[in-house]
Coordinates of C-alpha atoms and ligand atoms in Angstrom, one line a residue:
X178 CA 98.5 133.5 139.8
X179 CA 96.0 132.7 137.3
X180 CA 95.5 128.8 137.2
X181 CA 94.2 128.8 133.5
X182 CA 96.5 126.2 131.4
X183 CA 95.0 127.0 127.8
X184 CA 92.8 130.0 126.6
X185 CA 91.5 130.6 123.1
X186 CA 91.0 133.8 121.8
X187 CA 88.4 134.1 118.4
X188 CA 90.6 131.9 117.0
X189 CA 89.6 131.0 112.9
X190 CA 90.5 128.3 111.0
X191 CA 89.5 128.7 107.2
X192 CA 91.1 127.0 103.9
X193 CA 90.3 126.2 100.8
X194 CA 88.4 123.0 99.5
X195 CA 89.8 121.3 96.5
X196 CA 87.6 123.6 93.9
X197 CA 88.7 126.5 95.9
X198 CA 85.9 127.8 97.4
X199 CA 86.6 128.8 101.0
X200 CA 85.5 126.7 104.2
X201 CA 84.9 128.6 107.1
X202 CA 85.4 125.9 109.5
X203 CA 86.1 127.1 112.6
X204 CA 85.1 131.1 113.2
X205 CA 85.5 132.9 116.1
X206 CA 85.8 130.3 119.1
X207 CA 86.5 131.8 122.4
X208 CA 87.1 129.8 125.8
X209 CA 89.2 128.9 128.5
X210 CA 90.8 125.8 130.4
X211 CA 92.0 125.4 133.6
X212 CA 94.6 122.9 135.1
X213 CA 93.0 119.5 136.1
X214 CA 89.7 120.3 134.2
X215 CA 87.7 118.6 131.3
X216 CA 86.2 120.0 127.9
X217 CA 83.5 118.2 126.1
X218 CA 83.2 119.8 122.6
X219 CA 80.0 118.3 121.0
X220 CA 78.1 118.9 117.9
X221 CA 77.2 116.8 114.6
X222 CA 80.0 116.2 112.4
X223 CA 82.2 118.3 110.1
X224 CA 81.1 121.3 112.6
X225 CA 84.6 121.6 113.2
X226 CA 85.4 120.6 116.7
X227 CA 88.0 118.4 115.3
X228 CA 89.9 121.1 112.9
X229 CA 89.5 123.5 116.5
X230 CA 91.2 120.3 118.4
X231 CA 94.3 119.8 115.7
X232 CA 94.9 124.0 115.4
X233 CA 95.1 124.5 119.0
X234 CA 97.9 122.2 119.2
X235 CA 99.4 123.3 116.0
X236 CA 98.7 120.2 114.4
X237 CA 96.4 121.6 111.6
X238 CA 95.8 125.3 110.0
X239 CA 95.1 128.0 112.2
X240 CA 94.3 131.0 110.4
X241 CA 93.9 133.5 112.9
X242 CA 93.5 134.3 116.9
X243 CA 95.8 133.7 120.0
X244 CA 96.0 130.3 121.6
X245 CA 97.9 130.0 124.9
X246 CA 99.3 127.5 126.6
X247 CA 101.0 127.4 130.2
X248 CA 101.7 131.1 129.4
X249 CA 103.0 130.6 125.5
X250 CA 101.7 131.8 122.7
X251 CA 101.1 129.2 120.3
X252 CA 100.2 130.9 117.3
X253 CA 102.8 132.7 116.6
X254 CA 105.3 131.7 119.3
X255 CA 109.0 130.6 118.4
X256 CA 110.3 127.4 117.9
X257 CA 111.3 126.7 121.6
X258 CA 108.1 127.4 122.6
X259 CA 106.0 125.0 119.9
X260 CA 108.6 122.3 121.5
X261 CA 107.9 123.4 125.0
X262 CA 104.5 122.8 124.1
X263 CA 104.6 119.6 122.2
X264 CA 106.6 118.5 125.5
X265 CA 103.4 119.3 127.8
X266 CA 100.5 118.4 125.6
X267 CA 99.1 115.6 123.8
X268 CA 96.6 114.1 120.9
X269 CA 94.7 111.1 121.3
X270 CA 92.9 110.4 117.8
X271 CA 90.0 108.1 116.8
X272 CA 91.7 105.2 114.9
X273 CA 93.6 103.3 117.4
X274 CA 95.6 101.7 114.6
X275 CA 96.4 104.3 112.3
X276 CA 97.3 106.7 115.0
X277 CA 100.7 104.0 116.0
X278 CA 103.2 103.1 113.1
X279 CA 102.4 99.6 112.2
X280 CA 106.1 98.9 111.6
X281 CA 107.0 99.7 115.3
X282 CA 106.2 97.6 118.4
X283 CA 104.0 99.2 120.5
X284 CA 106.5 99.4 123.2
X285 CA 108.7 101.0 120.4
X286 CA 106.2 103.2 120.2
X287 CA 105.8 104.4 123.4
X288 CA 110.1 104.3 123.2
X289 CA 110.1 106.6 121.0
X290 CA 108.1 109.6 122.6
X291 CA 110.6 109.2 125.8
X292 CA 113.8 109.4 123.5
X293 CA 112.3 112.3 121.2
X294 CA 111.3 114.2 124.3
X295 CA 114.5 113.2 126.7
X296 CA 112.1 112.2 128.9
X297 CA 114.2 110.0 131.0
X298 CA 117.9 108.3 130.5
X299 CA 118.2 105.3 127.7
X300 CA 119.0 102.8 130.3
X301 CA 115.6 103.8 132.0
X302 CA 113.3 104.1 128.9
X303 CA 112.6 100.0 128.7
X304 CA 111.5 100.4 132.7
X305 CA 109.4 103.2 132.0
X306 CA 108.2 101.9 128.5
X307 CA 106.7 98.9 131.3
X308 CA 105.5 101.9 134.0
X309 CA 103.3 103.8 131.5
X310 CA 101.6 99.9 130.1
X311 CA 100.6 99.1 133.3
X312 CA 99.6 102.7 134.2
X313 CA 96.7 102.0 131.0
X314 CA 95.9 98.9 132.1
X315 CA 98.4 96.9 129.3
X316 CA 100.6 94.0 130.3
X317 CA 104.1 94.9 129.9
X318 CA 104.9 92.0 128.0
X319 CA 102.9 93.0 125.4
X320 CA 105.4 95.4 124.5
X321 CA 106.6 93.7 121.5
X322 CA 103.7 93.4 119.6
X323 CA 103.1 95.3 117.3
X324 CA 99.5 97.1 116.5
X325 CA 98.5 94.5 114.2
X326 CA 98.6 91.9 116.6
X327 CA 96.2 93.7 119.1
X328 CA 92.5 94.5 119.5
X329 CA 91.4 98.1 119.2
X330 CA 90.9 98.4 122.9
X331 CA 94.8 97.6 123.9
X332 CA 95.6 100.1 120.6
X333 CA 94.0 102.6 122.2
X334 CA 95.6 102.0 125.4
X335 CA 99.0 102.2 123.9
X336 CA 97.9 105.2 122.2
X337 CA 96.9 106.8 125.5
X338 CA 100.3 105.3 126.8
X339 CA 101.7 107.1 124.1
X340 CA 100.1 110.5 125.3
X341 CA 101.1 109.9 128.6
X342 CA 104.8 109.2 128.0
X343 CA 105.1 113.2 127.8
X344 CA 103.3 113.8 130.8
X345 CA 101.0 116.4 129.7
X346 CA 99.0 119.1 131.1
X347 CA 96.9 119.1 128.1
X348 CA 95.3 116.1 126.3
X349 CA 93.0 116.3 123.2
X350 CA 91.2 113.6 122.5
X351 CA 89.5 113.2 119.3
X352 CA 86.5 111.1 119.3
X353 CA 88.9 108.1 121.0
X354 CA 86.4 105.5 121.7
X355 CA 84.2 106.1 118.8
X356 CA 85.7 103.6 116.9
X357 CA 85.6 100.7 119.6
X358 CA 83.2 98.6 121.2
X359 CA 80.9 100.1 123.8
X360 CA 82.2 97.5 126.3
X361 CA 85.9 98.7 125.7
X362 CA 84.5 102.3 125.4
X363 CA 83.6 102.0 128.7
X364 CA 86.9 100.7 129.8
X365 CA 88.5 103.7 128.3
X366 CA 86.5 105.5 129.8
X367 CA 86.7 104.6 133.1
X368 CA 90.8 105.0 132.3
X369 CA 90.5 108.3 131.5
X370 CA 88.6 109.6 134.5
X371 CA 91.0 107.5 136.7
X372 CA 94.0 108.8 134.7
X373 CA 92.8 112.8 134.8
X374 CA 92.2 112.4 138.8
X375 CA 95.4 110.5 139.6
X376 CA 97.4 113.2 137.0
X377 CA 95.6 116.4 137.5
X378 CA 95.4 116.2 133.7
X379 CA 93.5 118.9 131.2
X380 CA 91.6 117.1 128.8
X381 CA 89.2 118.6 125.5
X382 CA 87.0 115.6 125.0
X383 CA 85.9 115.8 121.2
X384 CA 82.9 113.6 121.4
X385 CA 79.8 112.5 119.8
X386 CA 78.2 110.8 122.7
X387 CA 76.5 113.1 125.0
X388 CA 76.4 110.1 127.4
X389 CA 80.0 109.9 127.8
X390 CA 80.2 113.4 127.8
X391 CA 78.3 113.9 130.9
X392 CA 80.1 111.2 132.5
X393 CA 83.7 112.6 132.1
X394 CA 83.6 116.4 131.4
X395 CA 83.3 119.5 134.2
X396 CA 82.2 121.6 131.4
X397 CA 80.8 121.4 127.6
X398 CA 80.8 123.8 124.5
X399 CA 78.2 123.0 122.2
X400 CA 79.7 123.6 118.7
X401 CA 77.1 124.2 115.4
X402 CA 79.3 125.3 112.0
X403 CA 82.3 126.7 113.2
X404 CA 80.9 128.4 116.4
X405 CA 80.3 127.5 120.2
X406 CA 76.8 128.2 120.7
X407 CA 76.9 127.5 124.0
X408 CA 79.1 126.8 126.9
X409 CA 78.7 126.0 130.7
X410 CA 79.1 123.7 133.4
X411 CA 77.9 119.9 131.8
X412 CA 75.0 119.6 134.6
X413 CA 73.9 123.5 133.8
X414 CA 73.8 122.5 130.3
X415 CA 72.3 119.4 129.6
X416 CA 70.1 119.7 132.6
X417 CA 68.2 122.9 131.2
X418 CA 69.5 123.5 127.7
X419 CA 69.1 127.3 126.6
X420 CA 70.8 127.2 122.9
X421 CA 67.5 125.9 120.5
X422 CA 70.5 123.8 118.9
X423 CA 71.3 122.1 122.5
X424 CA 67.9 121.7 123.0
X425 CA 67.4 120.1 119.8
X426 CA 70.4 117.8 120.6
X427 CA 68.7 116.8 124.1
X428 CA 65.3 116.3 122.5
X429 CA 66.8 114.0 119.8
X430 CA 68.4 111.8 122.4
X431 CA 65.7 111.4 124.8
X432 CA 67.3 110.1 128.0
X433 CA 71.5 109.9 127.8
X434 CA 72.3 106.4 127.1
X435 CA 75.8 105.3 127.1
X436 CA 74.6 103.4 123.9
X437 CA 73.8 106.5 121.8
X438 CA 75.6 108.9 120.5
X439 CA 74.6 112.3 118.3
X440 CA 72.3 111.9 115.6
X441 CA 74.0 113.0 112.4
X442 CA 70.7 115.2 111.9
X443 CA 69.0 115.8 114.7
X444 CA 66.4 118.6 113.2
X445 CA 65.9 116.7 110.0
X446 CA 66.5 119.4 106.9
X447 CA 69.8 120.0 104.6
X448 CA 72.7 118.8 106.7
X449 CA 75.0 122.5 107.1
X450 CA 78.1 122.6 105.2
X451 CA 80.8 124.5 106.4
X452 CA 81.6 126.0 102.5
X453 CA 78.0 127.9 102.8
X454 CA 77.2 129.4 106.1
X455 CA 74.3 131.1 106.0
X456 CA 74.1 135.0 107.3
X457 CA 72.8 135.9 110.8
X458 CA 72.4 133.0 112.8
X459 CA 73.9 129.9 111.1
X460 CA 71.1 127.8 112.7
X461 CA 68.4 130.3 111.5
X462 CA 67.8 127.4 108.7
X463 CA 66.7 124.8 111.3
X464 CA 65.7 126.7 114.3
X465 CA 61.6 125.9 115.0
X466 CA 62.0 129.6 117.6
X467 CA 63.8 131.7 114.8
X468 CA 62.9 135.8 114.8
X469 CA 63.7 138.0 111.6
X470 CA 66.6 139.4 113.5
X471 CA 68.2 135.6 113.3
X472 CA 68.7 136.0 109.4
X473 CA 70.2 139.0 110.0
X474 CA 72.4 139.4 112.9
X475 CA 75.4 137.3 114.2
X476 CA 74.1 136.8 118.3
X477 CA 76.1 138.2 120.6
X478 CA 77.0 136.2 123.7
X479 CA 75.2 136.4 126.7
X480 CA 75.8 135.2 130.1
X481 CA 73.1 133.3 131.8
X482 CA 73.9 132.4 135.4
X483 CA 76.8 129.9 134.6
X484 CA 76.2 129.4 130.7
X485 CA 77.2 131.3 127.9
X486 CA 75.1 131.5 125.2
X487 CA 74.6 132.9 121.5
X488 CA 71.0 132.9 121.1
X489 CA 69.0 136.6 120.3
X490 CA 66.4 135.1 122.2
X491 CA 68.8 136.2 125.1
X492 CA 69.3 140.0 123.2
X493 CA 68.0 142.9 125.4
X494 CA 64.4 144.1 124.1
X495 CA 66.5 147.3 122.5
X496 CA 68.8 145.3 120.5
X497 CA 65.3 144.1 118.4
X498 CA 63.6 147.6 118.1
X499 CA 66.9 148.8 116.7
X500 CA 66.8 145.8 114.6
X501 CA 62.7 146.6 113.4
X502 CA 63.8 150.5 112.8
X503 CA 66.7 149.5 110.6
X504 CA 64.4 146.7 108.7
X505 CA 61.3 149.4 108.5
X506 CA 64.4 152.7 107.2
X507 CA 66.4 149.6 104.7
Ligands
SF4_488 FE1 67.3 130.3 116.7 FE2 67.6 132.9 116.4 FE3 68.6 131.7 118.5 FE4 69.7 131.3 116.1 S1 69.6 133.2 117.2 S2 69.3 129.8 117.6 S3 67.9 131.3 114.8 S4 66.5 131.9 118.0

C-alpha cells in the first residue's frame, strides 16, 4: 500500500482581481506527500504558495486539478469526505491573534475544535483542553485567558494547540513564525520538529526563511509565479541549486542564517505580478542564463538525480534545434 497521504495533481488556482483582470496565481503545481514527512514551499511573496496552501485544504478557490488526501478526493469529493478531511488536517496561519476569536478563551478555543469534531466526551474535553497546552509547551492554567492577554509566542502555541486538537495527518503552516520574534521563532520551531517526530505528522511549511527551512523540512519546492520550479530533497537543493531562480535565492542570502529570511527581490528588476505572466519561462525577465527558447516555451520538467526541475537548460539538445527550425520557418 502506497504510504503517500496528500498528492496534487496540476492543480490551478485563478480569479479575478477587483478590476477583473484574471490572476493566474497558482498554475499547474504537481507533487506529492508522504505520511510523517515535511514540505518547505519557498519563493518571494504573492508567488502563491499561500493561495496553493488554503486550496489544498479547501479553504480558498481551487479552480482546477485533483487534490487527494488519505485516499479522498478533495476537489470534488462529497460532503462526508470535506468533513473527513477537515477531521485529519489542519492550518496554522501567520497572525497568531487574528487566527483565535478574541472573544473566546484560549482554552475555549481549543474547546471548541474537540466538541465540533467529537473528539472526545464533554466530561473529558476540560482534561484534554490541559493535555494538548502542555503538549505546546502552555501552562494549563492559562486556559482562561484570552488572546489579548498573551504574547504572540503563547498565541501561536494555542494556535498550534488548536491544530493539534484534531490530531492531523496533515498540517499547513503558513508563514507561522514570521510574525514573532526570532527567539520565540526558534521556540516554535523547535516545537514543531519535536511535535512532527513525536506525532508522525505531515507538515507543508509555507516559509520565507530558507534558514528555518533547512532546519525543519525533508524536502523543498521552490515556487516563482504560480509554478514549482524546482523540487527535491532540502540538502539536494540548497546544497547545489539547479533552477537559476534557486540559485538566485542562494546567492542573495549568502550563508543561511536563522536571522534572514527571503529577500523580497532577490534579482533586483520589476517585482512579477501574478495578473501579467509573461510567455515562455516566467522568469525569462530576470534570468542572467536565459536562451531565446525561454521567451517562448513553457520548460518541461526534468529529473536530475533526486531534483525536479523546470529549467530548458536541462531540455535535450533536440528540443532547441526544433525550437531554431520553427524560429528560422515562423
Ligand atoms: Fe532561465 Fe530559461 Fe531556465 Fe527560465 S528556462 S530559468 S529563463 S534558463
Amino acid at each position: 500500500m502506497s504510504d503517500t497521504l496528500l498528492n496534487i495533481e496540476d492543480v490551478e488556482v485563478h480569479f479575478h482581481a477587483p478590476k477583473g483582470k484574471l490572476v493566474r496565481a497558482v498554475n499547474g503545481v504537481t507533487f506529492a506527500l508522504k505520511a510523517g514527512e515535511t514540505l518547505g514551499l519557498v519563493g518571494e511573496s504573492g508567488c502563491g504558495k499561500s493561495t496553493l496552501g488554503r486550496a489544498i485544504l479547501k479553504l480558498g478557490p481551487l479552480t482546477a486539478g485533483h487534490v487527494t488526501i488519505d485516499g479522498r478526493d478533495i476537489a470534488s469529493g462529497s460532503a462526508a469526505d470535506i468533513m473527513a478531511m477537515r477531521r485529519e488536517t489542519a492550518m496554522i496561519f501567520q497572525d497568531p491573534y487574528n487566527a483565535l476569536n478574541p472573544r473566546l478563551s484560549i482554552g475555549g478555543a481549543i474547546a471548541e475544535v474537540l466538541k465540533v469534531h467529537k473528539k472526545v466526551p464533554p466530561d473529558q474535553i476540560e482534561a484534554r483542553v490541559a493535555e494538548l497546552m502542555q503538549l505546546v509547551g502552555l501552562s494549563p492554567q492559562l486556559a482562561n485567558r484570552r488572546p489579548s492577554a498573551l504574547s504572540g509566542g503563547q498565541c501561536q502555541r494555542a494556535g498550534i494547540a488548536r491544530a493539534l486538537a484534531v490530531e492531523p495527518k496533515l498540517i499547513i503552516a503558513d508563514e507561522c513564525v514570521a510574525a514573532l520574534d526570532v527567539s520565540i521563532q526558534a521556540q516554535i520551531i523547535n516545537l514543531l520538529i519535536e511535535l512532527k517526530a513525536r506525532m508522525n505528522l505531515a507538515l507543508i511549511f509555507i516559509a520565507h526563511d530558507l534558514g528555518v527551512v533547512r532546519r525543519l523540512c525533508d524536502r523543498v519546492a521552490v515556487m516563482y509565479l504560480g509554478r514549482i520550479v524546482e523540487e527535491g530533497p532540502t540538502e539536494d537543493v540548497f546544497g547545489a541549486p539547479k533552477h537559476p531562480y534557486t540559485q538566485a535565492l542562494m546567492r542573495a542570502i549568502p550563508e543561511i542564517d536563522p536571522d534572514r529570511g527571503l529577500p523580497t527581490d532577490p534579482l533586483g528588476g520589476e517585482p512579477p505580478s501574478p495578473l501579467d505572466i509573461p510567455p515562455g519561462c516566467a522568469f525569462h525577465p530576470r534570468c542572467p542564463q536565459a536562451l531565446p527558447i525561454c521567451r517562448e516555451r513553457l520548460p518541461i520538467e526534468r529529473r536530475i538525480g533526486t531534483v525536479k526541475v523546470n529549467c530548458h537548460l536541462y531540455d535535450e539538445p533536440s528540443i532547441h534545434r526544433e525550437q531554431e527550425r520553427e524560429t528560422i520557418h515562423a
